[in-house]
Amino acid sequence: MSPLPAVIETYIAAYNRKDVPAMIACLSDDVVFRNISGGVVTAEASNKTAFAEMAEFGATAFETRSQMVTNAITVADTTLTELDYAAVVAIDLPNGWKAGQRLSFTGASAFRIRDGKIASIVDES
């Protein structure tokens, strides 16, 4: 596994702590985010403000959550990661997940960095 760029390490650590301001500090103003689950886009944001709103909701929707990178490769400005994800749902969610439910799955994320900030994130599970 190649080492993660520092801004991605900082972002993932903030995500795991549910520290939204620290997550947002890692992003470019025009960050593009997309979450894909089962081949379907389930969430999108096209700037830092929209991403922050989604991140705030996500932080409250889970009692705990953790992303652990199991493999990564960086080529030029793009880092591809494989990760293990675990969480405990805090509130009943529209997708059918129930409060107290434990989640565990694997996924992948592609990060693109520009000028030291994360310019795009595509999460897929």
PDB file of C-alpha atoms in Angstrom:
ATOM      1  CA  MET A   1       0.000   0.000   0.000  1.00  0.00           C
ATOM      2  CA  SER A   2       1.354   3.413  -0.893  1.00  0.00           C
ATOM      3  CA  PRO A   3       1.185   6.113   1.758  1.00  0.00           C
ATOM      4  CA  LEU A   4      -1.853   8.366   1.682  1.00  0.00           C
ATOM      5  CA  PRO A   5      -1.394  12.049   0.906  1.00  0.00           C
ATOM      6  CA  ALA A   6      -1.542  14.002   4.176  1.00  0.00           C
ATOM      7  CA  VAL A   7      -4.763  15.832   3.293  1.00  0.00           C
ATOM      8  CA  ILE A   8      -6.569  12.498   2.773  1.00  0.00           C
ATOM      9  CA  GLU A   9      -5.227  11.113   6.072  1.00  0.00           C
ATOM     10  CA  THR A  10      -6.454  14.280   7.811  1.00  0.00           C
ATOM     11  CA  TYR A  11      -9.859  14.040   6.120  1.00  0.00           C
ATOM     12  CA  ILE A  12     -10.396  10.369   7.053  1.00  0.00           C
ATOM     13  CA  ALA A  13      -9.298  10.968  10.658  1.00  0.00           C
ATOM     14  CA  ALA A  14     -11.775  13.877  10.892  1.00  0.00           C
ATOM     15  CA  TYR A  15     -14.508  11.716   9.314  1.00  0.00           C
ATOM     16  CA  ASN A  16     -13.927   9.002  11.913  1.00  0.00           C
ATOM     17  CA  ARG A  17     -14.149  11.594  14.736  1.00  0.00           C
ATOM     18  CA  LYS A  18     -17.296  13.105  13.141  1.00  0.00           C
ATOM     19  CA  ASP A  19     -15.401  16.430  13.105  1.00  0.00           C
ATOM     20  CA  VAL A  20     -17.163  18.151  10.216  1.00  0.00           C
ATOM     21  CA  PRO A  21     -15.237  21.471  10.386  1.00  0.00           C
ATOM     22  CA  ALA A  22     -11.937  19.553  10.125  1.00  0.00           C
ATOM     23  CA  MET A  23     -13.317  17.541   7.188  1.00  0.00           C
ATOM     24  CA  ILE A  24     -14.425  20.695   5.395  1.00  0.00           C
ATOM     25  CA  ALA A  25     -11.033  22.333   5.930  1.00  0.00           C
ATOM     26  CA  CYS A  26      -9.530  19.602   3.706  1.00  0.00           C
ATOM     27  CA  LEU A  27     -11.767  20.441   0.725  1.00  0.00           C
ATOM     28  CA  SER A  28     -11.539  22.882  -2.162  1.00  0.00           C
ATOM     29  CA  ASP A  29     -14.415  25.371  -2.427  1.00  0.00           C
ATOM     30  CA  ASP A  30     -15.668  23.659  -5.585  1.00  0.00           C
ATOM     31  CA  VAL A  31     -15.327  20.093  -4.307  1.00  0.00           C
ATOM     32  CA  VAL A  32     -17.416  17.493  -6.124  1.00  0.00           C
ATOM     33  CA  PHE A  33     -18.732  14.548  -4.100  1.00  0.00           C
ATOM     34  CA  ARG A  34     -20.605  11.484  -5.295  1.00  0.00           C
ATOM     35  CA  ASN A  35     -21.689   8.386  -3.372  1.00  0.00           C
ATOM     36  CA  ILE A  36     -22.533   5.302  -5.412  1.00  0.00           C
ATOM     37  CA  SER A  37     -24.163   2.262  -3.820  1.00  0.00           C
ATOM     38  CA  GLY A  38     -25.006  -0.818  -5.851  1.00  0.00           C
ATOM     39  CA  GLY A  39     -24.322   1.129  -9.043  1.00  0.00           C
ATOM     40  CA  VAL A  40     -26.796   3.892  -8.162  1.00  0.00           C
ATOM     41  CA  VAL A  41     -25.809   7.452  -7.209  1.00  0.00           C
ATOM     42  CA  THR A  42     -27.283   7.940  -3.731  1.00  0.00           C
ATOM     43  CA  ALA A  43     -25.804  11.338  -2.813  1.00  0.00           C
ATOM     44  CA  GLU A  44     -24.094  14.209  -4.603  1.00  0.00           C
ATOM     45  CA  ALA A  45     -22.692  17.627  -3.760  1.00  0.00           C
ATOM     46  CA  SER A  46     -21.053  20.130  -6.075  1.00  0.00           C
ATOM     47  CA  ASN A  47     -19.471  22.607  -3.658  1.00  0.00           C
ATOM     48  CA  LYS A  48     -18.139  22.906  -0.117  1.00  0.00           C
ATOM     49  CA  THR A  49     -21.402  24.316   1.297  1.00  0.00           C
ATOM     50  CA  ALA A  50     -23.543  21.468  -0.059  1.00  0.00           C
ATOM     51  CA  PHE A  51     -20.964  18.927   1.121  1.00  0.00           C
ATOM     52  CA  ALA A  52     -20.936  20.481   4.614  1.00  0.00           C
ATOM     53  CA  GLU A  53     -24.732  20.110   4.882  1.00  0.00           C
ATOM     54  CA  MET A  54     -24.506  16.426   3.954  1.00  0.00           C
ATOM     55  CA  ALA A  55     -21.576  15.878   6.313  1.00  0.00           C
ATOM     56  CA  GLU A  56     -23.439  17.483   9.250  1.00  0.00           C
ATOM     57  CA  PHE A  57     -26.404  15.172   8.675  1.00  0.00           C
ATOM     58  CA  GLY A  58     -24.091  12.157   8.378  1.00  0.00           C
ATOM     59  CA  ALA A  59     -22.355  12.999  11.635  1.00  0.00           C
ATOM     60  CA  THR A  60     -25.683  12.992  13.504  1.00  0.00           C
ATOM     61  CA  ALA A  61     -27.092   9.927  11.685  1.00  0.00           C
ATOM     62  CA  PHE A  62     -24.471   7.581  13.179  1.00  0.00           C
ATOM     63  CA  GLU A  63     -23.530   6.917  16.798  1.00  0.00           C
ATOM     64  CA  THR A  64     -20.118   5.770  15.600  1.00  0.00           C
ATOM     65  CA  ARG A  65     -18.530   5.393  12.199  1.00  0.00           C
ATOM     66  CA  SER A  66     -15.140   4.373  10.936  1.00  0.00           C
ATOM     67  CA  GLN A  67     -13.382   4.160   7.598  1.00  0.00           C
ATOM     68  CA  MET A  68     -10.149   2.157   7.582  1.00  0.00           C
ATOM     69  CA  VAL A  69      -8.039   2.199   4.440  1.00  0.00           C
ATOM     70  CA  THR A  70      -6.896  -1.326   3.571  1.00  0.00           C
ATOM     71  CA  ASN A  71      -5.175  -0.509   0.286  1.00  0.00           C
ATOM     72  CA  ALA A  72      -4.246   2.654  -1.589  1.00  0.00           C
ATOM     73  CA  ILE A  73      -2.428   3.776  -4.686  1.00  0.00           C
ATOM     74  CA  THR A  74      -1.665   7.318  -5.764  1.00  0.00           C
ATOM     75  CA  VAL A  75      -0.948   8.294  -9.338  1.00  0.00           C
ATOM     76  CA  ALA A  76      -0.401  11.984 -10.071  1.00  0.00           C
ATOM     77  CA  ASP A  77      -3.248  13.879  -8.342  1.00  0.00           C
ATOM     78  CA  THR A  78      -5.560  10.873  -7.814  1.00  0.00           C
ATOM     79  CA  THR A  79      -5.580   8.416  -4.912  1.00  0.00           C
ATOM     80  CA  LEU A  80      -7.657   5.252  -5.106  1.00  0.00           C
ATOM     81  CA  THR A  81      -8.441   3.569  -1.797  1.00  0.00           C
ATOM     82  CA  GLU A  82     -10.080   0.342  -0.708  1.00  0.00           C
ATOM     83  CA  LEU A  83     -11.600   0.545   2.740  1.00  0.00           C
ATOM     84  CA  ASP A  84     -13.519  -1.225   5.434  1.00  0.00           C
ATOM     85  CA  TYR A  85     -16.467   0.704   6.829  1.00  0.00           C
ATOM     86  CA  ALA A  86     -18.233   0.136  10.130  1.00  0.00           C
ATOM     87  CA  ALA A  87     -20.940   2.181  11.819  1.00  0.00           C
ATOM     88  CA  VAL A  88     -23.820   2.125  14.263  1.00  0.00           C
ATOM     89  CA  VAL A  89     -26.945   3.941  13.075  1.00  0.00           C
ATOM     90  CA  ALA A  90     -28.178   6.639  15.502  1.00  0.00           C
ATOM     91  CA  ILE A  91     -31.598   7.389  13.979  1.00  0.00           C
ATOM     92  CA  ASP A  92     -34.004   5.635  11.632  1.00  0.00           C
ATOM     93  CA  LEU A  93     -32.972   6.632   8.107  1.00  0.00           C
ATOM     94  CA  PRO A  94     -35.017   6.951   4.886  1.00  0.00           C
ATOM     95  CA  ASN A  95     -33.063   4.081   3.260  1.00  0.00           C
ATOM     96  CA  GLY A  96     -34.466   1.629   5.834  1.00  0.00           C
ATOM     97  CA  TRP A  97     -31.539   1.508   8.256  1.00  0.00           C
ATOM     98  CA  LYS A  98     -32.799   1.542  11.849  1.00  0.00           C
ATOM     99  CA  ALA A  99     -31.410   3.166  14.984  1.00  0.00           C
ATOM    100  CA  GLY A 100     -29.002   0.781  16.704  1.00  0.00           C
ATOM    101  CA  GLN A 101     -28.324  -1.205  13.519  1.00  0.00           C
ATOM    102  CA  ARG A 102     -24.671  -2.151  13.010  1.00  0.00           C
ATOM    103  CA  LEU A 103     -23.246  -1.761   9.516  1.00  0.00           C
ATOM    104  CA  SER A 104     -20.115  -3.329   8.109  1.00  0.00           C
ATOM    105  CA  PHE A 105     -19.051  -3.377   4.473  1.00  0.00           C
ATOM    106  CA  THR A 106     -16.164  -2.789   2.112  1.00  0.00           C
ATOM    107  CA  GLY A 107     -15.927  -0.034  -0.429  1.00  0.00           C
ATOM    108  CA  ALA A 108     -13.624   2.152  -2.436  1.00  0.00           C
ATOM    109  CA  SER A 109     -13.006   5.872  -2.692  1.00  0.00           C
ATOM    110  CA  ALA A 110     -11.286   7.935  -5.349  1.00  0.00           C
ATOM    111  CA  PHE A 111      -9.835  11.242  -4.182  1.00  0.00           C
ATOM    112  CA  ARG A 112      -8.483  13.930  -6.504  1.00  0.00           C
ATOM    113  CA  ILE A 113      -6.243  16.611  -5.022  1.00  0.00           C
ATOM    114  CA  ARG A 114      -5.702  20.094  -6.409  1.00  0.00           C
ATOM    115  CA  ASP A 115      -3.533  22.769  -4.765  1.00  0.00           C
ATOM    116  CA  GLY A 116      -3.251  20.728  -1.562  1.00  0.00           C
ATOM    117  CA  LYS A 117      -7.019  20.337  -1.089  1.00  0.00           C
ATOM    118  CA  ILE A 118      -9.412  17.524  -1.984  1.00  0.00           C
ATOM    119  CA  ALA A 119     -11.176  18.569  -5.190  1.00  0.00           C
ATOM    120  CA  SER A 120     -13.318  15.461  -5.660  1.00  0.00           C
ATOM    121  CA  ILE A 121     -14.394  12.341  -3.798  1.00  0.00           C
ATOM    122  CA  VAL A 122     -16.231   9.405  -5.332  1.00  0.00           C
ATOM    123  CA  ASP A 123     -17.276   6.759  -2.790  1.00  0.00           C
ATOM    124  CA  GLU A 124     -18.519   3.411  -4.043  1.00  0.00           C
ATOM    125  CA  SER A 125     -19.864   0.425  -2.144  1.00  0.00           C
TER     126      SER A 125
END
